[in-house]
PDB file of C-alpha atoms and ligand atoms in Angstrom:
ATOM      1  CA  MET D 856     114.809  83.343  91.416  1.00 44.00           C
ATOM      2  CA  SER D 857     117.551  85.861  90.700  1.00 42.00           C
ATOM      3  CA  LYS D 858     116.924  89.476  91.586  1.00 40.00           C
ATOM      4  CA  SER D 859     117.792  91.067  88.233  1.00 44.00           C
ATOM      5  CA  ASN D 860     115.512  91.114  85.192  1.00 61.00           C
ATOM      6  CA  ARG D 861     113.960  87.868  86.365  1.00 77.00           C
ATOM      7  CA  SER D 862     111.944  89.854  88.860  1.00 90.00           C
ATOM      8  CA  PRO D 863     108.951  92.077  88.116  1.00 95.00           C
ATOM      9  CA  TRP D 864     109.194  94.026  91.379  1.00 97.00           C
ATOM     10  CA  PRO D 865     109.843  97.768  91.071  1.00 95.00           C
ATOM     11  CA  ASP D 866     112.701  99.818  92.549  1.00 95.00           C
ATOM     12  CA  ASN D 867     114.913  96.876  93.528  1.00 94.00           C
ATOM     13  CA  HIS D 868     112.280  95.376  95.784  1.00 96.00           C
ATOM     14  CA  GLN D 869     112.917  91.713  96.436  1.00 97.00           C
ATOM     15  CA  SER D 870     109.380  90.475  96.992  1.00 98.00           C
ATOM     16  CA  ALA D 871     105.787  91.637  97.295  1.00 98.00           C
ATOM     17  CA  VAL D 872     102.979  91.541  99.856  1.00 98.00           C
ATOM     18  CA  SER D 873      99.291  92.338  99.472  1.00 98.00           C
ATOM     19  CA  LEU D 874      97.009  92.815 102.456  1.00 98.00           C
ATOM     20  CA  THR D 875      93.458  91.769 101.618  1.00 98.00           C
ATOM     21  CA  PHE D 876      90.308  92.145 103.705  1.00 97.00           C
ATOM     22  CA  ASP D 877      87.118  90.230 102.991  1.00 96.00           C
ATOM     23  CA  ASP D 878      83.408  90.903 103.400  1.00 94.00           C
ATOM     24  CA  GLY D 879      83.276  94.620 104.144  1.00 94.00           C
ATOM     25  CA  SER D 880      83.467  94.495 107.924  1.00 92.00           C
ATOM     26  CA  ALA D 881      82.962  97.804 109.723  1.00 92.00           C
ATOM     27  CA  SER D 882      86.232  97.074 111.512  1.00 93.00           C
ATOM     28  CA  HIS D 883      88.051  97.506 108.193  1.00 96.00           C
ATOM     29  CA  LEU D 884      86.862 101.101 108.031  1.00 96.00           C
ATOM     30  CA  GLU D 885      87.255 101.804 111.725  1.00 95.00           C
ATOM     31  CA  ILE D 886      90.521  99.993 112.521  1.00 96.00           C
ATOM     32  CA  ALA D 887      92.360  98.695 109.446  1.00 97.00           C
ATOM     33  CA  ILE D 888      92.223 101.759 107.216  1.00 98.00           C
ATOM     34  CA  PRO D 889      93.419 104.234 109.893  1.00 97.00           C
ATOM     35  CA  ILE D 890      96.349 101.921 110.801  1.00 98.00           C
ATOM     36  CA  LEU D 891      97.241 101.431 107.128  1.00 98.00           C
ATOM     37  CA  ALA D 892      97.188 105.218 106.700  1.00 98.00           C
ATOM     38  CA  GLU D 893      99.511 105.642 109.668  1.00 98.00           C
ATOM     39  CA  TYR D 894     102.110 103.425 107.969  1.00 98.00           C
ATOM     40  CA  GLU D 895     101.378 104.689 104.444  1.00 98.00           C
ATOM     41  CA  LEU D 896     100.256 101.287 103.206  1.00 98.00           C
ATOM     42  CA  GLN D 897      97.427 100.415 100.846  1.00 98.00           C
ATOM     43  CA  GLY D 898      95.309  97.280 100.867  1.00 98.00           C
ATOM     44  CA  THR D 899      92.603  95.494  98.904  1.00 98.00           C
ATOM     45  CA  PHE D 900      89.085  95.344 100.333  1.00 98.00           C
ATOM     46  CA  TYR D 901      86.763  92.748  98.794  1.00 98.00           C
ATOM     47  CA  ILE D 902      83.168  93.784  99.363  1.00 97.00           C
ATOM     48  CA  ASN D 903      79.646  92.552  98.541  1.00 97.00           C
ATOM     49  CA  PRO D 904      77.624  95.651  97.574  1.00 97.00           C
ATOM     50  CA  ARG D 905      74.223  94.272  98.572  1.00 96.00           C
ATOM     51  CA  GLY D 906      70.872  95.662  99.713  1.00 95.00           C
ATOM     52  CA  ASP D 907      68.524  98.236  98.193  1.00 95.00           C
ATOM     53  CA  ASP D 908      70.593 101.026  99.731  1.00 96.00           C
ATOM     54  CA  TRP D 909      73.958  99.772  98.443  1.00 96.00           C
ATOM     55  CA  ASP D 910      74.676 103.092  96.715  1.00 95.00           C
ATOM     56  CA  GLN D 911      74.537 104.875 100.086  1.00 96.00           C
ATOM     57  CA  ARG D 912      75.640 102.122 102.417  1.00 94.00           C
ATOM     58  CA  TYR D 913      78.915 101.458 100.655  1.00 96.00           C
ATOM     59  CA  LEU D 914      79.953 105.091 100.211  1.00 96.00           C
ATOM     60  CA  PRO D 915      82.681 104.763 102.877  1.00 96.00           C
ATOM     61  CA  TRP D 916      84.403 102.288 100.551  1.00 97.00           C
ATOM     62  CA  ARG D 917      84.463 104.933  97.873  1.00 97.00           C
ATOM     63  CA  ASP D 918      86.455 107.128 100.253  1.00 97.00           C
ATOM     64  CA  ALA D 919      88.808 104.189 100.826  1.00 98.00           C
ATOM     65  CA  ALA D 920      89.302 103.842  97.073  1.00 98.00           C
ATOM     66  CA  LEU D 921      90.042 107.543  96.733  1.00 97.00           C
ATOM     67  CA  ALA D 922      92.688 107.104  99.456  1.00 97.00           C
ATOM     68  CA  GLY D 923      94.472 104.571  97.234  1.00 97.00           C
ATOM     69  CA  HIS D 924      93.016 101.266  98.415  1.00 98.00           C
ATOM     70  CA  GLU D 925      91.621  98.762  95.947  1.00 98.00           C
ATOM     71  CA  ILE D 926      87.939  97.920  96.335  1.00 98.00           C
ATOM     72  CA  GLY D 927      87.578  94.448  94.890  1.00 98.00           C
ATOM     73  CA  ASN D 928      84.634  92.336  93.743  1.00 98.00           C
ATOM     74  CA  HIS D 929      83.482  89.612  96.162  1.00 98.00           C
ATOM     75  CA  THR D 930      80.104  88.994  94.412  1.00 98.00           C
ATOM     76  CA  ILE D 931      76.824  90.286  95.810  1.00 98.00           C
ATOM     77  CA  GLN D 932      75.359  87.133  97.284  1.00 97.00           C
ATOM     78  CA  HIS D 933      78.538  85.480  98.611  1.00 96.00           C
ATOM     79  CA  ILE D 934      77.379  81.993  97.663  1.00 97.00           C
ATOM     80  CA  CYS D 935      79.497  79.143  99.024  1.00 96.00           C
ATOM     81  CA  ALA D 936      79.386  75.350  99.360  1.00 97.00           C
ATOM     82  CA  ARG D 937      76.227  73.648 100.605  1.00 97.00           C
ATOM     83  CA  ASN D 938      78.241  72.121 103.413  1.00 96.00           C
ATOM     84  CA  PHE D 939      78.289  75.400 105.358  1.00 92.00           C
ATOM     85  CA  GLY D 940      74.540  74.877 105.861  1.00 93.00           C
ATOM     86  CA  TRP D 941      73.807  78.580 105.223  1.00 92.00           C
ATOM     87  CA  ASP D 942      71.331  77.948 102.390  1.00 92.00           C
ATOM     88  CA  ILE D 943      70.942  74.434 101.062  1.00 93.00           C
ATOM     89  CA  ASP D 944      68.807  75.586  98.103  1.00 94.00           C
ATOM     90  CA  LYS D 945      71.079  78.370  96.975  1.00 95.00           C
ATOM     91  CA  CYS D 946      74.638  77.104  97.164  1.00 98.00           C
ATOM     92  CA  LEU D 947      77.474  76.494  94.714  1.00 98.00           C
ATOM     93  CA  GLU D 948      76.234  72.942  94.127  1.00 98.00           C
ATOM     94  CA  THR D 949      72.873  74.198  92.796  1.00 97.00           C
ATOM     95  CA  LEU D 950      74.189  77.249  90.928  1.00 98.00           C
ATOM     96  CA  SER D 951      74.834  77.459  87.154  1.00 98.00           C
ATOM     97  CA  LEU D 952      77.769  79.209  85.506  1.00 98.00           C
ATOM     98  CA  LYS D 953      75.297  81.778  84.103  1.00 98.00           C
ATOM     99  CA  GLU D 954      73.948  82.543  87.575  1.00 98.00           C
ATOM    100  CA  ILE D 955      77.359  83.031  89.169  1.00 98.00           C
ATOM    101  CA  GLU D 956      78.413  85.225  86.242  1.00 98.00           C
ATOM    102  CA  ALA D 957      75.258  87.372  86.628  1.00 98.00           C
ATOM    103  CA  ASP D 958      75.985  87.862  90.343  1.00 98.00           C
ATOM    104  CA  VAL D 959      79.607  88.792  89.676  1.00 98.00           C
ATOM    105  CA  LEU D 960      78.666  91.226  86.912  1.00 98.00           C
ATOM    106  CA  GLU D 961      75.955  92.919  88.976  1.00 98.00           C
ATOM    107  CA  ALA D 962      78.513  93.444  91.739  1.00 98.00           C
ATOM    108  CA  GLU D 963      80.841  94.859  89.091  1.00 98.00           C
ATOM    109  CA  ARG D 964      78.144  97.219  87.801  1.00 97.00           C
ATOM    110  CA  ARG D 965      77.516  98.523  91.309  1.00 98.00           C
ATOM    111  CA  LEU D 966      81.220  98.950  92.099  1.00 98.00           C
ATOM    112  CA  ASN D 967      81.733 100.831  88.834  1.00 97.00           C
ATOM    113  CA  ALA D 968      78.812 103.114  89.705  1.00 97.00           C
ATOM    114  CA  LEU D 969      80.120 103.646  93.223  1.00 97.00           C
ATOM    115  CA  ILE D 970      83.752 104.207  92.218  1.00 97.00           C
ATOM    116  CA  PRO D 971      83.987 105.232  88.554  1.00 96.00           C
ATOM    117  CA  GLU D 972      87.524 106.457  89.214  1.00 95.00           C
ATOM    118  CA  GLN D 973      88.685 102.867  89.742  1.00 94.00           C
ATOM    119  CA  PRO D 974      87.715 100.968  86.591  1.00 84.00           C
ATOM    120  CA  THR D 975      89.941  97.925  87.133  1.00 95.00           C
ATOM    121  CA  ARG D 976      89.771  95.672  90.124  1.00 98.00           C
ATOM    122  CA  THR D 977      90.403  92.069  91.071  1.00 98.00           C
ATOM    123  CA  PHE D 978      87.982  89.374  92.182  1.00 98.00           C
ATOM    124  CA  CYS D 979      87.925  87.267  95.328  1.00 98.00           C
ATOM    125  CA  TYR D 980      86.227  83.833  95.423  1.00 98.00           C
ATOM    126  CA  PRO D 981      83.729  83.650  98.307  1.00 97.00           C
ATOM    127  CA  CYS D 982      84.947  81.008 100.742  1.00 96.00           C
ATOM    128  CA  TYR D 983      87.923  80.480  98.343  1.00 97.00           C
ATOM    129  CA  GLN D 984      85.654  78.238  96.242  1.00 98.00           C
ATOM    130  CA  SER D 985      85.776  78.505  92.448  1.00 98.00           C
ATOM    131  CA  TYR D 986      83.243  75.935  91.176  1.00 98.00           C
ATOM    132  CA  VAL D 987      79.555  75.361  90.571  1.00 98.00           C
ATOM    133  CA  GLY D 988      77.722  72.024  90.458  1.00 98.00           C
ATOM    134  CA  GLU D 989      78.844  68.790  92.063  1.00 97.00           C
ATOM    135  CA  GLY D 990      80.251  65.407  91.210  1.00 98.00           C
ATOM    136  CA  ILE D 991      80.418  64.697  87.473  1.00 98.00           C
ATOM    137  CA  ASN D 992      78.635  68.002  86.797  1.00 97.00           C
ATOM    138  CA  ARG D 993      81.045  70.152  88.784  1.00 98.00           C
ATOM    139  CA  GLN D 994      82.577  72.974  86.710  1.00 98.00           C
ATOM    140  CA  SER D 995      85.178  75.592  87.427  1.00 98.00           C
ATOM    141  CA  TYR D 996      84.042  79.184  87.187  1.00 98.00           C
ATOM    142  CA  VAL D 997      87.644  80.411  86.938  1.00 98.00           C
ATOM    143  CA  PRO D 998      87.278  80.878  83.127  1.00 98.00           C
ATOM    144  CA  ILE D 999      84.378  83.319  83.702  1.00 98.00           C
ATOM    145  CA  ILE D1000      86.435  85.303  86.171  1.00 98.00           C
ATOM    146  CA  ALA D1001      89.389  85.266  83.775  1.00 98.00           C
ATOM    147  CA  ARG D1002      87.228  86.914  81.112  1.00 98.00           C
ATOM    148  CA  HIS D1003      86.317  89.842  83.351  1.00 98.00           C
ATOM    149  CA  PHE D1004      89.257  90.457  85.702  1.00 98.00           C
ATOM    150  CA  PRO D1005      93.048  90.752  85.461  1.00 98.00           C
ATOM    151  CA  ALA D1006      93.439  88.495  88.522  1.00 98.00           C
ATOM    152  CA  ALA D1007      91.535  86.788  91.334  1.00 98.00           C
ATOM    153  CA  ARG D1008      92.378  85.686  94.842  1.00 98.00           C
ATOM    154  CA  GLY D1009      91.883  82.177  96.138  1.00 98.00           C
ATOM    155  CA  LEU D1010      93.691  80.224  98.852  1.00 97.00           C
ATOM    156  CA  GLY D1011      96.880  78.196  98.991  1.00 96.00           C
ATOM    157  CA  GLU D1012      99.857  77.309 101.138  1.00 91.00           C
ATOM    158  CA  THR D1013     102.670  78.580  98.916  1.00 96.00           C
ATOM    159  CA  ALA D1014     103.015  82.269  98.137  1.00 98.00           C
ATOM    160  CA  ASN D1015     102.765  83.279  94.482  1.00 98.00           C
ATOM    161  CA  HIS D1016     105.787  82.901  92.213  1.00 97.00           C
ATOM    162  CA  PRO D1017     105.443  85.837  89.783  1.00 96.00           C
ATOM    163  CA  LEU D1018     106.249  83.736  86.742  1.00 95.00           C
ATOM    164  CA  LEU D1019     104.486  80.529  87.703  1.00 96.00           C
ATOM    165  CA  THR D1020     101.351  81.466  89.595  1.00 97.00           C
ATOM    166  CA  GLU D1021      97.868  81.267  88.048  1.00 98.00           C
ATOM    167  CA  LEU D1022      96.708  84.895  88.164  1.00 98.00           C
ATOM    168  CA  HIS D1023      93.041  83.885  88.230  1.00 98.00           C
ATOM    169  CA  TYR D1024      93.437  81.718  91.278  1.00 98.00           C
ATOM    170  CA  LEU D1025      96.139  83.426  93.317  1.00 98.00           C
ATOM    171  CA  THR D1026      97.111  81.763  96.543  1.00 98.00           C
ATOM    172  CA  SER D1027      96.650  83.530  99.858  1.00 97.00           C
ATOM    173  CA  SER D1028      97.317  82.723 103.505  1.00 96.00           C
ATOM    174  CA  ILE D1029      94.594  83.133 106.086  1.00 93.00           C
ATOM    175  CA  VAL D1030      95.358  85.413 109.006  1.00 93.00           C
ATOM    176  CA  ALA D1031      93.756  83.717 112.001  1.00 87.00           C
ATOM    177  CA  GLY D1032      92.387  85.680 114.954  1.00 85.00           C
ATOM    178  CA  TRP D1033      94.819  84.053 117.401  1.00 84.00           C
ATOM    179  CA  MET D1034      97.928  85.269 115.577  1.00 88.00           C
ATOM    180  CA  SER D1035     100.280  87.674 117.318  1.00 90.00           C
ATOM    181  CA  GLY D1036     102.209  90.430 115.613  1.00 94.00           C
ATOM    182  CA  SER D1037     105.361  88.304 115.582  1.00 95.00           C
ATOM    183  CA  ASP D1038     103.423  85.385 114.054  1.00 95.00           C
ATOM    184  CA  LEU D1039     102.412  87.720 111.236  1.00 96.00           C
ATOM    185  CA  CYS D1040     105.962  89.010 110.736  1.00 97.00           C
ATOM    186  CA  SER D1041     107.197  85.384 110.501  1.00 97.00           C
ATOM    187  CA  LEU D1042     104.484  84.702 107.945  1.00 96.00           C
ATOM    188  CA  VAL D1043     105.801  87.630 105.886  1.00 98.00           C
ATOM    189  CA  ASP D1044     109.416  86.392 106.179  1.00 97.00           C
ATOM    190  CA  LYS D1045     108.461  82.882 105.092  1.00 96.00           C
ATOM    191  CA  GLY D1046     106.069  83.954 102.325  1.00 96.00           C
ATOM    192  CA  THR D1047     108.372  86.483 100.694  1.00 95.00           C
ATOM    193  CA  ASP D1048     111.334  84.152 100.612  1.00 89.00           C
ATOM    194  CA  ASP D1049     112.724  83.588  97.090  1.00 92.00           C
ATOM    195  CA  GLY D1050     111.127  86.712  95.622  1.00 96.00           C
ATOM    196  CA  ARG D1051     107.532  85.571  95.943  1.00 97.00           C
ATOM    197  CA  TRP D1052     104.296  87.549  96.339  1.00 98.00           C
ATOM    198  CA  LEU D1053     102.554  86.820  99.614  1.00 98.00           C
ATOM    199  CA  ILE D1054      98.872  87.661  99.852  1.00 98.00           C
ATOM    200  CA  LEU D1055      97.378  87.735 103.334  1.00 98.00           C
ATOM    201  CA  THR D1056      93.635  87.314 103.882  1.00 97.00           C
ATOM    202  CA  LEU D1057      92.112  89.095 106.843  1.00 96.00           C
ATOM    203  CA  HIS D1058      88.526  89.198 108.018  1.00 92.00           C
ATOM    204  CA  GLY D1059      87.401  91.249 111.023  1.00 90.00           C
ATOM    205  CA  LEU D1060      89.699  93.145 113.347  1.00 92.00           C
ATOM    206  CA  GLN D1061      88.959  93.293 117.015  1.00 85.00           C
ATOM    207  CA  THR D1062      87.480  96.466 118.365  1.00 61.00           C
ATOM    208  CA  GLU D1063      85.673  94.939 121.303  1.00 53.00           C
ATOM    209  CA  PRO D1064      84.862  91.339 122.223  1.00 44.00           C
ATOM    210  CA  ASN D1065      82.252  89.592 120.071  1.00 40.00           C
ATOM    211  CA  ARG D1066      81.612  92.604 117.942  1.00 43.00           C
ATOM    212  CA  GLU D1067      79.713  91.796 114.765  1.00 46.00           C
ATOM    213  CA  GLY D1068      80.494  93.335 111.405  1.00 43.00           C
ATOM    214  CA  LEU D1069      78.012  96.125 110.776  1.00 38.00           C
ATOM    215  CA  LEU D1070      77.984  95.855 107.018  1.00 40.00           C
ATOM    216  CA  THR D1071      78.134  92.117 106.378  1.00 41.00           C
ATOM    217  CA  PRO D1072      77.031  89.778 109.152  1.00 39.00           C
ATOM    218  CA  LEU D1073      79.110  86.770 108.133  1.00 43.00           C
ATOM    219  CA  PHE D1074      80.915  84.746 110.723  1.00 45.00           C
ATOM    220  CA  HIS D1075      84.617  84.110 110.223  1.00 52.00           C
ATOM    221  CA  GLY D1076      85.848  83.199 113.661  1.00 61.00           C
ATOM    222  CA  ASN D1077      87.626  85.451 116.094  1.00 75.00           C
ATOM    223  CA  PRO D1078      88.704  88.834 114.805  1.00 87.00           C
ATOM    224  CA  LEU D1079      92.392  89.698 114.729  1.00 91.00           C
ATOM    225  CA  PRO D1080      93.510  91.999 117.551  1.00 91.00           C
ATOM    226  CA  ALA D1081      94.289  95.482 116.278  1.00 93.00           C
ATOM    227  CA  ASP D1082      97.701  95.329 118.005  1.00 92.00           C
ATOM    228  CA  SER D1083      98.747  92.323 115.918  1.00 93.00           C
ATOM    229  CA  PHE D1084      97.715  94.136 112.767  1.00 96.00           C
ATOM    230  CA  ARG D1085      99.587  97.264 113.812  1.00 96.00           C
ATOM    231  CA  GLU D1086     102.765  95.245 114.390  1.00 96.00           C
ATOM    232  CA  LEU D1087     102.425  93.702 110.920  1.00 98.00           C
ATOM    233  CA  CYS D1088     102.007  97.136 109.323  1.00 98.00           C
ATOM    234  CA  LYS D1089     104.975  98.515 111.271  1.00 98.00           C
ATOM    235  CA  TYR D1090     107.125  95.613 110.057  1.00 98.00           C
ATOM    236  CA  LEU D1091     106.066  96.098 106.435  1.00 98.00           C
ATOM    237  CA  ALA D1092     106.805  99.821 106.722  1.00 98.00           C
ATOM    238  CA  GLU D1093     110.267  99.128 108.197  1.00 98.00           C
ATOM    239  CA  ARG D1094     111.068  96.735 105.344  1.00 97.00           C
ATOM    240  CA  ARG D1095     109.559  99.015 102.719  1.00 97.00           C
ATOM    241  CA  ALA D1096     112.783  99.128 100.666  1.00 97.00           C
ATOM    242  CA  GLU D1097     112.866  95.319 100.244  1.00 97.00           C
ATOM    243  CA  ILE D1098     109.220  94.298 100.328  1.00 98.00           C
ATOM    244  CA  TRP D1099     106.776  95.971  97.948  1.00 98.00           C
ATOM    245  CA  THR D1100     103.401  96.210  99.705  1.00 98.00           C
ATOM    246  CA  ALA D1101     100.638  97.098  97.267  1.00 98.00           C
ATOM    247  CA  PRO D1102      97.025  96.234  96.400  1.00 98.00           C
ATOM    248  CA  VAL D1103      96.404  93.001  94.485  1.00 98.00           C
ATOM    249  CA  VAL D1104      95.413  94.801  91.276  1.00 98.00           C
ATOM    250  CA  THR D1105      98.619  96.859  91.288  1.00 98.00           C
ATOM    251  CA  VAL D1106     100.869  93.831  91.744  1.00 98.00           C
ATOM    252  CA  ALA D1107      98.898  91.728  89.240  1.00 98.00           C
ATOM    253  CA  GLU D1108      99.055  94.419  86.557  1.00 98.00           C
ATOM    254  CA  ARG D1109     102.796  94.705  87.062  1.00 97.00           C
ATOM    255  CA  ILE D1110     103.226  90.938  86.671  1.00 97.00           C
ATOM    256  CA  ILE D1111     101.051  90.925  83.529  1.00 97.00           C
ATOM    257  CA  ALA D1112     103.129  93.694  81.926  1.00 96.00           C
ATOM    258  CA  TRP D1113     106.364  91.938  82.913  1.00 96.00           C
ATOM    259  CA  ARG D1114     105.203  88.612  81.498  1.00 95.00           C
ATOM    260  CA  GLU D1115     104.115  90.284  78.240  1.00 94.00           C
ATOM    261  CA  LYS D1116     107.492  91.942  77.852  1.00 89.00           C
ATOM    262  CA  GLY D1117     109.258  88.616  78.156  1.00 78.00           C
ATOM    263  CA  THR D1118     111.172  87.728  81.240  1.00 59.00           C
ATOM    264  CA  SER D1119     114.445  86.372  79.916  1.00 52.00           C
TER     265      SER D1119
HETATM  266 ZN1   ZN C2325      83.908  86.270 102.012  1.00 89.92          ZN
END
């Protein structure tokens, strides 16, 4: 891809990165957000505003939104494939399109009530899975998400080409707990090659061994050491002139406007 009018990136940036954080772990508030602030970076936090006290419990995420981070929709119930064994009665295989849509829209209603200042946000597929039903009755729920959101994050090996990527199933790379800072910097180098948009997916960050998320007790393997995350943020800050780091909704809206304008 050439770097002239064939690119949607602002201010002569050559590529884009979005840092995304799933499931509303307390470590996002305690570790990730302070480090992001130190390097003047903003991320996207996909949360599940659940429980009777959601309007109080998730108030810290409102503060995050007011600091410039995107608070994205990750459904309320976080329903995934039956194969996880979490709930064999309520899983994507037994769910209808209407039921998944109701869950997504209730999460949206709560997020709008919590953060009225941020009316537009993106969606993130729980467990990267975008279907309901199974076998010959399996159906994609991507069209439902496409009706309600400008973009949605999934999973995939190749970073997003701004012209070619499917905005309602954006690819992202998983940041594993064993990765060092230099592993993460290499991931950025590789993913932003050729003007692409790399989305990184993080879960918990390590505050102390075996710490559980206080807000959402889902298990996603070992948390990433805070030092690795700090090194990633430092690298992104150093390369700020070339790599545009911004929340998913900000990058997606820029791509949408660029595509509408015509890219040739
Ligand atoms: Zn999740």
